[in-house]
GROMACS .gro file of C-alpha atoms in nm:
model
  213
    1MET     CA    1  11.212  -0.433   0.938
    2LEU     CA    2  11.485  -0.350   1.174
    3SER     CA    3  11.760  -0.598   1.269
    4THR     CA    4  11.773  -0.745   1.605
    5THR     CA    5  12.123  -0.808   1.767
    6GLU     CA    6  12.219  -0.838   2.116
    7ARG     CA    7  12.276  -0.455   2.145
    8THR     CA    8  11.947  -0.351   1.989
    9ARG     CA    9  11.725  -0.571   2.177
   10LEU     CA   10  11.534  -0.449   2.469
   11ASN     CA   11  11.551  -0.633   2.790
   12ARG     CA   12  11.282  -0.453   2.967
   13ALA     CA   13  10.989  -0.270   2.856
   14LYS     CA   14  10.978  -0.471   2.543
   15HIS     CA   15  10.649  -0.366   2.458
   16LYS     CA   16  10.822  -0.008   2.375
   17THR     CA   17  11.026  -0.167   2.094
   18ARG     CA   18  10.930  -0.061   1.710
   19THR     CA   19  11.051  -0.270   1.455
   20ASP     CA   20  10.947  -0.097   1.150
   21ARG     CA   21  11.228   0.083   0.982
   22THR     CA   22  11.017   0.374   0.840
   23GLU     CA   23  10.956   0.470   1.229
   24LEU     CA   24  11.333   0.495   1.233
   25TYR     CA   25  11.366   0.706   0.928
   26ASP     CA   26  11.058   0.929   1.049
   27LEU     CA   27  11.238   0.969   1.368
   28LEU     CA   28  11.585   1.069   1.237
   29ASP     CA   29  11.442   1.310   0.950
   30GLU     CA   30  11.229   1.485   1.249
   31GLY     CA   31  11.510   1.534   1.501
   32LEU     CA   32  11.796   1.829   1.487
   33VAL     CA   33  12.049   1.683   1.695
   34CYS     CA   34  12.200   1.366   1.799
   35HIS     CA   35  12.457   1.258   2.094
   36MET     CA   36  12.759   1.070   1.917
   37GLY     CA   37  12.926   0.830   2.175
   38VAL     CA   38  13.285   0.731   2.128
   39VAL     CA   39  13.579   0.634   2.331
   40VAL     CA   40  13.881   0.857   2.316
   41ASP     CA   41  14.234   0.757   2.454
   42GLY     CA   42  14.018   0.487   2.671
   43SER     CA   43  13.774   0.738   2.796
   44PRO     CA   44  13.407   0.739   2.678
   45ARG     CA   45  13.293   1.068   2.524
   46VAL     CA   46  12.921   1.190   2.425
   47VAL     CA   47  12.930   1.461   2.160
   48PRO     CA   48  12.621   1.660   2.072
   49THR     CA   49  12.629   1.738   1.691
   50GLY     CA   50  12.419   1.784   1.381
   51TYR     CA   51  12.367   1.510   1.151
   52GLY     CA   52  12.174   1.416   0.811
   53ARG     CA   53  12.024   1.099   0.657
   54ILE     CA   54  12.057   0.957   0.308
   55GLY     CA   55  11.865   0.654   0.282
   56ASP     CA   56  12.032   0.387   0.507
   57THR     CA   57  12.340   0.605   0.611
   58LEU     CA   58  12.383   0.868   0.891
   59TYR     CA   59  12.625   1.147   0.804
   60LEU     CA   60  12.802   1.330   1.068
   61HIS     CA   61  13.063   1.599   1.020
   62GLY     CA   62  13.337   1.832   1.208
   63SER     CA   63  13.679   1.959   1.214
   64THR     CA   64  13.968   1.722   1.076
   65GLY     CA   65  14.110   1.840   1.422
   66ALA     CA   66  13.825   1.684   1.636
   67ARG     CA   67  13.969   1.364   1.825
   68SER     CA   68  13.612   1.243   1.847
   69LEU     CA   69  13.593   1.208   1.475
   70ARG     CA   70  13.960   1.049   1.434
   71THR     CA   71  13.894   0.800   1.668
   72GLU     CA   72  13.858   0.438   1.497
   73GLY     CA   73  13.622   0.182   1.613
   74GLU     CA   74  13.294   0.149   1.694
   75MET     CA   75  13.045   0.428   1.804
   76CYS     CA   76  12.691   0.479   1.919
   77VAL     CA   77  12.473   0.758   1.799
   78THR     CA   78  12.122   0.846   1.973
   79VAL     CA   79  11.845   1.082   1.858
   80THR     CA   80  11.575   1.185   2.128
   81LEU     CA   81  11.258   1.333   2.071
   82LEU     CA   82  11.070   1.441   2.394
   83ASP     CA   83  10.694   1.435   2.346
   84GLY     CA   84  10.556   1.483   2.698
   85ILE     CA   85  10.644   1.473   3.093
   86VAL     CA   86  10.452   1.203   3.231
   87LEU     CA   87  10.331   1.307   3.613
   88ALA     CA   88  10.221   1.044   3.809
   89ARG     CA   89  10.076   0.981   4.176
   90SER     CA   90  10.365   0.836   4.297
   91ALA     CA   91  10.741   0.973   4.240
   92PHE     CA   92  10.845   0.632   4.142
   93HIS     CA   93  10.633   0.615   3.844
   94HIS     CA   94  10.689   0.965   3.692
   95SER     CA   95  10.859   0.925   3.333
   96VAL     CA   96  10.852   1.080   2.994
   97ASN     CA   97  10.682   1.006   2.659
   98HIS     CA   98  10.955   1.014   2.375
   99ARG     CA   99  11.065   0.834   2.075
  100SER     CA  100  11.426   0.766   2.053
  101ALA     CA  101  11.676   0.580   1.823
  102MET     CA  102  12.009   0.391   1.888
  103VAL     CA  103  12.245   0.345   1.614
  104PHE     CA  104  12.551   0.114   1.628
  105GLY     CA  105  12.835   0.089   1.407
  106THR     CA  106  13.183   0.159   1.280
  107PRO     CA  107  13.169   0.464   1.074
  108ARG     CA  108  13.376   0.510   0.759
  109VAL     CA  109  13.566   0.836   0.657
  110VAL     CA  110  13.404   0.964   0.358
  111THR     CA  111  13.676   1.038   0.078
  112ASP     CA  112  13.464   1.066  -0.226
  113GLU     CA  113  13.440   1.434  -0.313
  114GLN     CA  114  13.051   1.402  -0.415
  115GLU     CA  115  12.951   1.186  -0.146
  116ARG     CA  116  13.126   1.437   0.092
  117ARG     CA  117  12.931   1.702  -0.038
  118ASP     CA  118  12.600   1.520  -0.051
  119GLY     CA  119  12.658   1.438   0.288
  120LEU     CA  120  12.738   1.802   0.415
  121ARG     CA  121  12.427   1.890   0.229
  122ALA     CA  122  12.194   1.645   0.423
  123ILE     CA  123  12.342   1.777   0.768
  124THR     CA  124  12.273   2.137   0.644
  125GLU     CA  125  11.926   2.044   0.503
  126GLN     CA  126  11.834   1.863   0.841
  127LEU     CA  127  11.898   2.178   1.042
  128ALA     CA  128  11.777   2.422   0.807
  129PRO     CA  129  11.575   2.296   0.486
  130GLY     CA  130  11.620   2.534   0.177
  131GLN     CA  131  11.952   2.667   0.324
  132TRP     CA  132  12.202   2.472   0.125
  133ASP     CA  133  12.114   2.600  -0.197
  134ALA     CA  134  12.070   2.962  -0.052
  135ALA     CA  135  12.395   2.992   0.107
  136ARG     CA  136  12.766   2.995  -0.025
  137GLN     CA  137  12.879   2.662  -0.109
  138PRO     CA  138  13.211   2.523   0.067
  139ASP     CA  139  13.526   2.612  -0.084
  140ALA     CA  140  13.831   2.393  -0.132
  141LYS     CA  141  13.991   2.518   0.216
  142GLU     CA  142  13.672   2.455   0.389
  143MET     CA  143  13.626   2.107   0.259
  144ALA     CA  144  13.985   2.013   0.332
  145ALA     CA  145  13.927   2.137   0.719
  146THR     CA  146  13.624   1.917   0.749
  147ARG     CA  147  13.587   1.547   0.805
  148VAL     CA  148  13.270   1.368   0.713
  149LEU     CA  149  13.173   1.029   0.859
  150ALA     CA  150  12.901   0.773   0.693
  151LEU     CA  151  12.721   0.540   0.970
  152SER     CA  152  12.534   0.265   0.849
  153LEU     CA  153  12.169   0.235   0.984
  154GLU     CA  154  12.192  -0.155   0.977
  155GLU     CA  155  12.199  -0.197   1.323
  156ALA     CA  156  11.951   0.027   1.497
  157SER     CA  157  11.667   0.029   1.762
  158VAL     CA  158  11.370   0.254   1.794
  159LYS     CA  159  11.217   0.289   2.153
  160VAL     CA  160  10.861   0.477   2.214
  161ARG     CA  161  10.663   0.554   2.524
  162THR     CA  162  10.320   0.682   2.485
  163GLY     CA  163  10.004   0.729   2.722
  164PRO     CA  164   9.929   0.835   3.058
  165PRO     CA  165  10.128   0.719   3.412
  166ALA     CA  166  10.146   0.362   3.484
  167ASP     CA  167  10.084   0.399   3.856
  168ASP     CA  168  10.016   0.104   4.073
  169GLU     CA  169   9.638   0.021   4.119
  170GLU     CA  170   9.652   0.104   4.500
  171ASP     CA  171   9.754   0.424   4.414
  172HIS     CA  172   9.452   0.571   4.175
  173ALA     CA  173   9.291   0.676   4.501
  174LEU     CA  174   9.529   0.901   4.597
  175PRO     CA  175   9.427   1.262   4.579
  176VAL     CA  176   9.716   1.374   4.363
  177TRP     CA  177   9.672   1.502   3.998
  178ALA     CA  178   9.817   1.275   3.752
  179GLY     CA  179   9.860   1.310   3.381
  180VAL     CA  180  10.053   1.396   3.075
  181GLN     CA  181  10.234   1.772   2.990
  182PRO     CA  182  10.283   1.764   2.625
  183VAL     CA  183  10.624   1.904   2.500
  184ARG     CA  184  10.687   2.031   2.127
  185THR     CA  185  10.936   2.214   1.933
  186VAL     CA  186  10.842   2.535   1.810
  187PHE     CA  187  11.023   2.779   1.576
  188ASP     CA  188  10.972   3.156   1.653
  189PRO     CA  189  11.010   3.420   1.399
  190PRO     CA  190  11.370   3.468   1.269
  191VAL     CA  191  11.585   3.753   1.400
  192THR     CA  192  11.796   3.910   1.118
  193ASP     CA  193  12.180   3.937   1.169
  194PRO     CA  194  12.262   4.283   1.257
  195ALA     CA  195  12.582   4.263   1.062
  196LEU     CA  196  12.382   4.195   0.739
  197SER     CA  197  12.514   4.433   0.461
  198HIS     CA  198  12.205   4.415   0.219
  199ASP     CA  199  11.843   4.496   0.321
  200LEU     CA  200  11.738   4.161   0.230
  201PRO     CA  201  11.381   4.023   0.354
  202VAL     CA  202  11.368   3.678   0.523
  203PRO     CA  203  11.388   3.399   0.297
  204ALA     CA  204  11.076   3.210   0.221
  205HIS     CA  205  11.213   2.884   0.332
  206VAL     CA  206  11.286   3.046   0.663
  207LEU     CA  207  10.954   3.185   0.721
  208ALA     CA  208  10.795   2.861   0.640
  209ARG     CA  209  10.928   2.693   0.942
  210VAL     CA  210  10.760   2.944   1.185
  211THR     CA  211  10.553   2.788   1.417
  212THR     CA  212  10.166   2.920   1.369
  213ARG     CA  213  10.053   3.023   1.720
   0.00000   0.00000   0.00000
């Protein structure tokens, strides 16, 4: 079960709350990009970035020179999956079907070398499953230039909206089409880098992700 705190409790539309921790894991594992909210020199900043999950820990990374990763204190990380555009009879009731997660906490800088590599592997595999083992591993210089943060998933919330528009009863008679336009993420056939110096086929783990039409 997800823990409930003042920050994770929904005050409105409480029926959209999900409390099963498995739903949090499934949502994070399906996502590709998160938005990391931090305060830098007293000013809020939201940074889109890749992430990876291992158990109850979310891993984030970036340059050691990135101010957003050098800021001490709490952060808020969100991931949103858009499932559909909800078109209502009235402009007021337009909405989106979505699944979203919000994680609060104070990240720790990962210093253990093995955990740093495990975290970077998780981030790479989140974006491109199978690519960590196919690519050259980070060398000492690259590792020194990379900061890895670990954020606990202890304080997190999940919000889900599904279904048709919630129009007012009196608007149901309006001659306006209403419904849901589904949205999904697809992967097209890969495009080979023109600078490729070897005549190599596209790897199976890359082709396996292409969406069947």
